[in-house]
Coordinates of C-alpha atoms and ligand atoms in Angstrom, one line a residue:
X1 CA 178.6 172.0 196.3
X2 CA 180.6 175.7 197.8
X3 CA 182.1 177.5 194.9
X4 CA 185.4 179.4 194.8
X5 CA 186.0 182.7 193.2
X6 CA 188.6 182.2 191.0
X7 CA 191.4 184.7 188.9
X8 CA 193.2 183.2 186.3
X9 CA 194.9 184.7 183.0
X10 CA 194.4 183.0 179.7
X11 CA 196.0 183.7 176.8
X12 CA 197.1 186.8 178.3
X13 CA 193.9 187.4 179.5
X14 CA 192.9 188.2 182.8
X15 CA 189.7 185.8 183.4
X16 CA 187.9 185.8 186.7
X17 CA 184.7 183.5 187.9
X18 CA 182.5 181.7 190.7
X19 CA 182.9 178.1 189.6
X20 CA 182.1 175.2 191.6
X21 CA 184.7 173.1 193.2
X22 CA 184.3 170.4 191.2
X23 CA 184.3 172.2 187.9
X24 CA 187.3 170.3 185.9
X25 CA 189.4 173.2 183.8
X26 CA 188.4 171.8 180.6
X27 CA 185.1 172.5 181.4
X28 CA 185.7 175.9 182.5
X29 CA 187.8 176.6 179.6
X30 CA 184.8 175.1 176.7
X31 CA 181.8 175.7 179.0
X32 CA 181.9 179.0 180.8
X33 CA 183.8 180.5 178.7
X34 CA 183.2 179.3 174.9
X35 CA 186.7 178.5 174.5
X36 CA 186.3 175.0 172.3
X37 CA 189.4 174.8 171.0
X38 CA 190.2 172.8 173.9
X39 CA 188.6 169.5 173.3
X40 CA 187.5 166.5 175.4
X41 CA 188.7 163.2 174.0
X42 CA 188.1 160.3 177.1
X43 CA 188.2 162.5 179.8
X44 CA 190.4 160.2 181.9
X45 CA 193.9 161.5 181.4
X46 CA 194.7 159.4 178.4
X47 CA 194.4 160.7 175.1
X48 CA 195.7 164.5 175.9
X49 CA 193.6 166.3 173.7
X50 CA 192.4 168.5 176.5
X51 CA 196.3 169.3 177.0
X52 CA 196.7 173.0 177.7
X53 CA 199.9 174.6 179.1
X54 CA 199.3 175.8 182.8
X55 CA 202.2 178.0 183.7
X56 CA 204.6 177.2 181.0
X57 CA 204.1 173.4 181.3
X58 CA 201.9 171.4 179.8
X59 CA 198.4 169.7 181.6
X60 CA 195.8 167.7 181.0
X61 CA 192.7 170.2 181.5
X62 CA 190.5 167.0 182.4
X63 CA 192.3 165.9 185.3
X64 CA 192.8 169.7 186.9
X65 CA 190.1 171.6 188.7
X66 CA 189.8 174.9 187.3
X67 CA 189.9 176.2 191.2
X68 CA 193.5 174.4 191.0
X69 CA 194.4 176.7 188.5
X70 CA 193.5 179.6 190.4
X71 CA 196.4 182.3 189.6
X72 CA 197.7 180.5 187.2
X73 CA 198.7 181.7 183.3
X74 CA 197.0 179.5 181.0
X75 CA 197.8 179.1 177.5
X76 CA 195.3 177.3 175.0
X77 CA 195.2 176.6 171.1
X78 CA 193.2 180.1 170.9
X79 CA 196.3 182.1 172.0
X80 CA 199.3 180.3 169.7
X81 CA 198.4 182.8 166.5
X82 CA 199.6 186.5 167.2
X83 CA 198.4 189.9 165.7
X84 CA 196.9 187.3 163.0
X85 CA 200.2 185.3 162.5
X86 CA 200.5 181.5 162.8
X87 CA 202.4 179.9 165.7
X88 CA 205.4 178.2 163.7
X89 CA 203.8 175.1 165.1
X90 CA 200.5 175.6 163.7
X91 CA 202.6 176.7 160.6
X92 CA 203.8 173.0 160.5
X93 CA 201.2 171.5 161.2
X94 CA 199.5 172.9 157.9
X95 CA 202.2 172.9 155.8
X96 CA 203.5 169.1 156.5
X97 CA 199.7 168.0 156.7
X98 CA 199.8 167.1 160.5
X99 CA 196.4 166.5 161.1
X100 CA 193.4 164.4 159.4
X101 CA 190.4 164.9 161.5
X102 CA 191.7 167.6 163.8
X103 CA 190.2 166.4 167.0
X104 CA 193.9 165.6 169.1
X105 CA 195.6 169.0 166.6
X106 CA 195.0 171.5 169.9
X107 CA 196.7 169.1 172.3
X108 CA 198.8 167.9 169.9
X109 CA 200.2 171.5 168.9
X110 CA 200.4 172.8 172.8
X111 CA 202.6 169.6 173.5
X112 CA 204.6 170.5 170.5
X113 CA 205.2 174.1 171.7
X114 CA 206.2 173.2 175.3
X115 CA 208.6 170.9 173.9
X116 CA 210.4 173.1 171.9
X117 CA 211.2 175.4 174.7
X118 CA 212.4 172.9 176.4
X119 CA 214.1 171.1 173.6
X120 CA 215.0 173.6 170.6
X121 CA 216.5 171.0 168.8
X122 CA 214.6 167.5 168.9
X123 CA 215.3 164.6 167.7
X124 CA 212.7 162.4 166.1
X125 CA 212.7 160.2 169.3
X126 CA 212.3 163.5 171.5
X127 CA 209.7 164.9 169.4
X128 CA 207.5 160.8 169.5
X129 CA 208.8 161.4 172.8
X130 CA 207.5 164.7 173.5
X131 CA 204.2 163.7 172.4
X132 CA 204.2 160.5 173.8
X133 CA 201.1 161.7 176.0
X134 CA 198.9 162.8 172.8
X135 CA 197.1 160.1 171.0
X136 CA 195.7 160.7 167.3
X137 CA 193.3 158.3 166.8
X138 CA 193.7 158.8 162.7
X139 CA 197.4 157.5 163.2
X140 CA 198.9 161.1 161.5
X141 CA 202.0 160.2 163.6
X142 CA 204.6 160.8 160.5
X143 CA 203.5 163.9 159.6
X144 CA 202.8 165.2 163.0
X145 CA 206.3 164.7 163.7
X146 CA 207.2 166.2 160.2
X147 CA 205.3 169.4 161.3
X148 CA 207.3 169.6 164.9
X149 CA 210.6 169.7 162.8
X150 CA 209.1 172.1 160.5
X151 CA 208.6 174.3 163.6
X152 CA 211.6 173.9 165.6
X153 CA 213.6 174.4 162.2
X154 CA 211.5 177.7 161.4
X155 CA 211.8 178.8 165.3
X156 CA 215.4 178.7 164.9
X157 CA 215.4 180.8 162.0
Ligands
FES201 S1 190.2 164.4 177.5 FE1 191.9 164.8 178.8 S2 193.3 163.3 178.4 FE2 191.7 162.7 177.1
FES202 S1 194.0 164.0 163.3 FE1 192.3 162.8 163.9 S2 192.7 162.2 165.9 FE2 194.6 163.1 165.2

């Protein structure tokens, strides 16, 4: 199989690597380079909790090639928290209790926080809407969406 050198900048980041075509992103992101926040649920573009945002919008890391995201910013749960401060979306999601297990929190949360810069001011139709593409197989739905309108109403603060 050939193998492309690619350049990509994660989390503000600047990330560069010989992967093989076939490489998937999620895979790049957990494999060469340790990053598991990003996790691997079916790994056929259903369950979105390999969701990442590529460029501002958000992307299922299991259905990408990492060469496809060659020059591309990526943003992953390891880059919400600044200078050791919570995103106000991981905020929520631990004060409202939005999350049992954890396993579909990182996709969950990077979902959440392209919606709200899209969509300051969901509803609770936008926000089931929003995450329409995340599953959580422990059914946290209600609190999930409590923790969304936790952040959008502490991001407007
Ligand atoms: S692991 Fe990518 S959508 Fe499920
Ligand atoms: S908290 Fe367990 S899958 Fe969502």
């Amino acid at each position: 199989m050939s193998t492309h050198h690619i350049k990509l900048t994660i989390n503000g980041e600047v990330k560069e690597a010989d992967v093989p075509a076939r490489l998937l992103l999620v895979h790049f992101l957990r494999d060469t380079l340790n990053m598991t926040g990003t996790h691997i649920g079916c790994d056929t573009t259903s369950c979105g909790a390999c969701t990442v945002l590529v460029n501002g919008r958000t992307a299922k890391s299991c259905t990408l090639l990492a060469v496809q995201a060659d020059g591309a910013e990526v943003m992953t749960v390891e880059g919400l928290a600044q200078n050791g401060q919570l995103h106000p979306v991981q905020e929520g999601f631990t004060v409202k209790h939005g999350l049992q297990c954890g396993f579909c929190t990182p996709g969950m949360m990077l979902s959440a926080v392209a919606l709200l810069k899209e969509n300051p001011n969901p509803t609770e139709d936008d926000i089931r809407w929003g995450l329409s593409g995340n599953l959580c197989r422990c059914t946290g739905y209600v609190n999930i969406v409590k923790a969304v309108q936790y952040a959008a109403e502490k991001m407007k603060a």
